[in-house]
């Protein structure tokens, strides 16, 4: 198994006090989101490969240096670091490309909603062009958030249709199945060969998770779904069990079921190969 969506950061060093308060408000209890290396490695024991990234979003008060992610991932050969980029910050596109060239980072994480930019903005064009040319995938945060200043208009999956049209060979992942805009997300990944979605951190919305998985099955796009955890917001084993329990919400009813072949196919999928990561 592989995890295409995990985080590393130090809460005190990389999060503003406001961002921490809003994260705690979303959960209803105090949080310490700092990722301890030993705890993380123990949690990701089921996985052969794990994509690890921080986040750069000055607007939302989150800034994890790429060097921090690179150093974290250098400690274990199953960890694959992604650079982060906030194109609203002067020079950060250039810095991201430099990190990809100078560090052992194999992908990019972008969070348009958190950073407050439209992913179709020409500011992003140099990074998209570089990633397409060099086979570097980009994972975009899509869907809901707990951050008050993050504009939801940039979280909608349909806007990535234009990015995929303009950069048809760019491998992209729309994170969290764009919850709660799941059907819209499926429409996008269905039409573009190199656009995927991950299922990270939606198993604890069981009714919505079940419904979007049924639609994915009906559309015949379950082969475009990648497994992810969203650690430390969720754990590895809970995420595996959550996917395997997707049908639990309907009990013994006559409603259609997500097939075991679909579920186990997601868990067994070589997401890294699909994204061109060796």
Coordinates of C-alpha atoms in Angstrom, one line a residue:
X1 CA 0.0 0.0 0.0
X2 CA 1.0 3.6 -0.6
X3 CA -0.1 6.9 1.1
X4 CA -0.1 9.8 -1.4
X5 CA -1.1 12.4 1.2
X6 CA 0.7 13.0 4.5
X7 CA 2.1 16.1 6.1
X8 CA 5.1 17.1 8.2
X9 CA 5.4 20.4 10.1
X10 CA 6.2 21.9 13.5
X11 CA 3.1 23.7 14.8
X12 CA 5.0 26.3 16.8
X13 CA 7.4 27.1 14.1
X14 CA 5.2 26.9 11.0
X15 CA 1.6 27.9 12.1
X16 CA 0.4 31.3 13.2
X17 CA -1.6 31.4 16.4
X18 CA -4.8 32.2 14.4
X19 CA -4.3 29.1 12.2
X20 CA -4.0 26.9 15.3
X21 CA -7.1 28.4 16.9
X22 CA -9.1 27.8 13.7
X23 CA -7.9 24.2 13.5
X24 CA -8.9 23.7 17.1
X25 CA -12.3 25.3 16.5
X26 CA -12.9 22.9 13.6
X27 CA -12.3 19.9 15.8
X28 CA -13.8 21.2 19.0
X29 CA -10.7 20.4 21.2
X30 CA -7.1 21.5 21.6
X31 CA -4.7 20.2 18.9
X32 CA -0.9 19.8 18.6
X33 CA -0.4 19.1 14.9
X34 CA 3.4 18.8 15.2
X35 CA 4.6 15.7 13.4
X36 CA 7.0 13.6 15.5
X37 CA 9.2 11.6 13.2
X38 CA 9.2 8.3 15.2
X39 CA 5.4 8.4 15.7
X40 CA 4.9 9.1 12.1
X41 CA 7.1 6.2 11.0
X42 CA 5.3 3.9 13.3
X43 CA 1.9 5.1 11.9
X44 CA 2.9 4.6 8.3
X45 CA 4.1 1.0 8.8
X46 CA 1.4 -0.4 6.4
X47 CA 2.8 1.7 3.5
X48 CA 5.7 1.0 1.2
X49 CA 5.8 4.6 0.0
X50 CA 4.5 7.8 1.5
X51 CA 4.2 11.3 -0.1
X52 CA 5.0 13.9 2.5
X53 CA 4.6 17.7 2.2
X54 CA 4.1 20.8 4.3
X55 CA 2.2 23.8 3.1
X56 CA 2.9 27.4 2.0
X57 CA 0.0 29.8 2.4
X58 CA 1.0 33.1 3.9
X59 CA -2.6 34.4 3.8
X60 CA -3.6 31.6 6.2
X61 CA -0.6 31.8 8.4
X62 CA 1.0 28.5 7.4
X63 CA 4.6 28.3 6.1
X64 CA 6.6 25.1 6.0
X65 CA 10.0 25.6 4.3
X66 CA 10.9 23.1 1.6
X67 CA 14.2 22.3 3.3
X68 CA 12.3 21.2 6.4
X69 CA 10.3 18.6 4.4
X70 CA 13.4 17.5 2.5
X71 CA 15.3 16.9 5.7
X72 CA 12.4 15.0 7.3
X73 CA 12.1 12.7 4.3
X74 CA 15.8 12.1 4.0
X75 CA 15.6 10.0 7.2
X76 CA 13.7 7.1 5.6
X77 CA 13.7 5.7 2.1
X78 CA 9.9 5.2 2.1
X79 CA 9.3 8.9 2.4
X80 CA 9.0 11.0 -0.8
X81 CA 9.0 14.8 -0.2
X82 CA 7.0 17.3 -2.1
X83 CA 7.9 21.0 -2.4
X84 CA 5.2 23.6 -1.6
X85 CA 4.6 26.8 -3.4
X86 CA 2.6 30.0 -2.7
X87 CA 2.7 32.0 -5.9
X88 CA 1.3 35.1 -4.3
X89 CA 4.6 35.6 -2.5
X90 CA 7.3 37.2 -4.6
X91 CA 9.9 34.8 -5.8
X92 CA 8.3 31.7 -4.4
X93 CA 7.6 30.1 -7.8
X94 CA 11.3 30.4 -8.6
X95 CA 12.2 29.1 -5.2
X96 CA 10.0 26.1 -5.7
X97 CA 11.6 25.2 -9.0
X98 CA 15.0 25.6 -7.4
X99 CA 14.0 23.3 -4.5
X100 CA 12.9 20.6 -7.1
X101 CA 16.3 20.9 -8.8
X102 CA 18.5 21.2 -5.7
X103 CA 16.7 18.9 -3.2
X104 CA 15.4 15.3 -3.2
X105 CA 11.8 16.5 -3.7
X106 CA 9.7 14.7 -6.3
X107 CA 6.4 16.6 -6.4
X108 CA 4.6 19.9 -5.6
X109 CA 1.8 20.7 -3.1
X110 CA -0.3 23.8 -3.8
X111 CA -3.2 25.1 -1.8
X112 CA -4.9 27.9 -3.8
X113 CA -7.7 28.4 -1.3
X114 CA -5.3 28.7 1.7
X115 CA -3.0 31.0 -0.1
X116 CA -5.7 33.0 -1.8
X117 CA -5.0 32.5 -5.5
X118 CA -6.8 31.2 -8.5
X119 CA -5.0 28.2 -9.9
X120 CA -5.7 29.5 -13.4
X121 CA -3.7 32.6 -12.6
X122 CA -0.8 33.3 -15.0
X123 CA 1.4 33.6 -11.9
X124 CA 1.3 29.8 -11.8
X125 CA 2.3 29.2 -15.5
X126 CA 6.1 28.9 -15.0
X127 CA 5.7 26.2 -12.4
X128 CA 3.1 24.3 -14.4
X129 CA 5.2 24.4 -17.5
X130 CA 8.3 23.3 -15.5
X131 CA 6.4 20.4 -13.9
X132 CA 4.8 19.3 -17.1
X133 CA 8.2 19.3 -18.9
X134 CA 10.0 17.5 -16.1
X135 CA 7.3 15.0 -15.2
X136 CA 6.7 16.5 -11.7
X137 CA 3.2 15.9 -10.3
X138 CA 1.2 18.6 -8.4
X139 CA -1.2 17.8 -5.6
X140 CA -3.8 20.6 -5.1
X141 CA -5.8 21.0 -1.9
X142 CA -9.4 21.1 -3.0
X143 CA -12.7 21.2 -1.0
X144 CA -13.6 22.5 2.4
X145 CA -11.4 24.1 5.0
X146 CA -11.4 25.3 8.6
X147 CA -9.5 28.6 7.8
X148 CA -11.8 31.6 7.8
X149 CA -9.7 33.8 5.4
X150 CA -9.4 31.0 2.8
X151 CA -11.7 31.8 -0.2
X152 CA -13.9 28.8 -1.0
X153 CA -14.1 30.0 -4.6
X154 CA -10.6 28.6 -5.2
X155 CA -11.5 25.2 -3.7
X156 CA -13.9 24.1 -6.4
X157 CA -12.6 21.3 -8.6
X158 CA -14.1 22.5 -11.8
X159 CA -11.6 25.3 -12.1
X160 CA -8.8 22.7 -12.6
X161 CA -10.5 21.7 -15.9
X162 CA -8.9 24.8 -17.5
X163 CA -5.5 23.9 -16.0
X164 CA -5.7 20.4 -17.4
X165 CA -6.8 21.7 -20.8
X166 CA -3.8 24.1 -20.9
X167 CA -1.3 21.5 -19.5
X168 CA -2.6 18.2 -20.8
X169 CA 0.5 16.2 -19.8
X170 CA 0.7 17.7 -16.3
X171 CA -0.1 15.0 -13.7
X172 CA -2.4 16.5 -11.0
X173 CA -4.1 15.2 -7.9
X174 CA -7.3 16.9 -6.5
X175 CA -7.0 16.2 -2.8
X176 CA -9.9 14.9 -0.6
X177 CA -12.1 14.1 -3.6
X178 CA -12.8 17.9 -3.3
X179 CA -15.2 17.2 -0.5
X180 CA -18.0 18.4 -0.4
X181 CA -17.9 18.9 -4.2
X182 CA -17.2 15.2 -5.0
X183 CA -19.4 14.8 -8.0
X184 CA -17.8 17.9 -9.6
X185 CA -14.4 16.4 -8.9
X186 CA -15.3 13.1 -10.6
X187 CA -16.5 15.0 -13.7
X188 CA -13.0 16.6 -13.9
X189 CA -10.9 13.5 -13.4
X190 CA -13.1 11.5 -15.8
X191 CA -12.3 13.7 -18.8
X192 CA -8.6 14.2 -18.2
X193 CA -6.2 11.2 -18.4
X194 CA -3.6 12.7 -16.1
X195 CA -5.9 14.2 -13.4
X196 CA -6.6 12.0 -10.3
X197 CA -8.2 12.5 -6.9
X198 CA -7.2 11.2 -3.5
X199 CA -9.6 9.9 -0.8
X200 CA -7.7 11.4 2.1
X201 CA -9.6 12.4 5.2
X202 CA -13.2 11.9 4.0
X203 CA -14.0 8.5 5.6
X204 CA -15.2 10.4 8.7
X205 CA -17.9 12.0 6.6
X206 CA -19.5 8.5 6.0
X207 CA -22.7 9.5 4.2
X208 CA -20.9 11.8 1.8
X209 CA -18.0 9.4 1.3
X210 CA -20.4 6.5 0.5
X211 CA -22.3 8.6 -2.0
X212 CA -19.3 9.9 -3.9
X213 CA -17.8 6.5 -4.0
X214 CA -21.0 5.1 -5.5
X215 CA -21.0 7.8 -8.2
X216 CA -17.3 7.1 -8.9
X217 CA -18.2 3.5 -9.4
X218 CA -21.1 4.4 -11.7
X219 CA -18.9 6.7 -13.7
X220 CA -16.3 4.0 -14.0
X221 CA -13.5 6.3 -12.7
X222 CA -12.5 4.4 -9.5
X223 CA -9.2 3.7 -11.3
X224 CA -8.4 7.4 -10.9
X225 CA -8.8 7.4 -7.1
X226 CA -5.6 7.3 -5.0
X227 CA -5.3 6.3 -1.3
X228 CA -4.1 9.0 1.1
X229 CA -4.4 9.6 4.9
X230 CA -4.0 13.3 5.5
X231 CA -1.7 12.5 8.5
X232 CA -1.7 13.9 11.2
X233 CA -5.3 14.8 10.9
X234 CA -6.0 11.1 10.4
X235 CA -3.9 8.0 11.0
X236 CA -2.9 5.2 8.6
X237 CA -4.8 2.3 10.0
X238 CA -8.0 4.4 10.7
X239 CA -7.9 5.5 7.0
X240 CA -7.5 2.0 5.8
X241 CA -10.4 0.8 7.9
X242 CA -12.5 3.8 7.0
X243 CA -12.2 3.0 3.3
X244 CA -12.9 -0.7 3.9
X245 CA -15.9 0.3 5.9
X246 CA -17.4 2.7 3.3
X247 CA -20.6 0.6 3.0
X248 CA -21.2 0.4 6.8
X249 CA -23.4 3.5 6.7
X250 CA -26.1 1.7 4.7
X251 CA -26.2 -1.3 6.9
X252 CA -28.2 -4.2 5.4
X253 CA -30.3 -1.9 3.2
X254 CA -31.1 -2.5 -0.4
X255 CA -28.9 0.5 -1.4
X256 CA -26.1 -0.2 -3.9
X257 CA -22.7 -1.1 -2.4
X258 CA -19.2 -0.1 -3.3
X259 CA -17.6 -3.3 -4.5
X260 CA -14.8 -4.9 -2.6
X261 CA -12.8 -4.9 -5.9
X262 CA -13.0 -1.1 -6.0
X263 CA -12.0 -0.8 -2.4
X264 CA -9.1 -3.1 -2.5
X265 CA -8.1 -1.7 -5.9
X266 CA -7.6 1.7 -4.3
X267 CA -5.6 0.3 -1.5
X268 CA -3.4 -1.7 -3.9
X269 CA -3.0 1.0 -6.6
X270 CA 0.5 2.2 -7.5
X271 CA -0.2 5.9 -7.2
X272 CA 3.5 6.8 -7.4
X273 CA 3.8 5.1 -10.8
X274 CA 0.7 6.8 -12.1
X275 CA 2.1 10.1 -11.1
X276 CA 5.5 9.4 -12.7
X277 CA 7.4 9.1 -9.4
X278 CA 10.2 6.5 -9.5

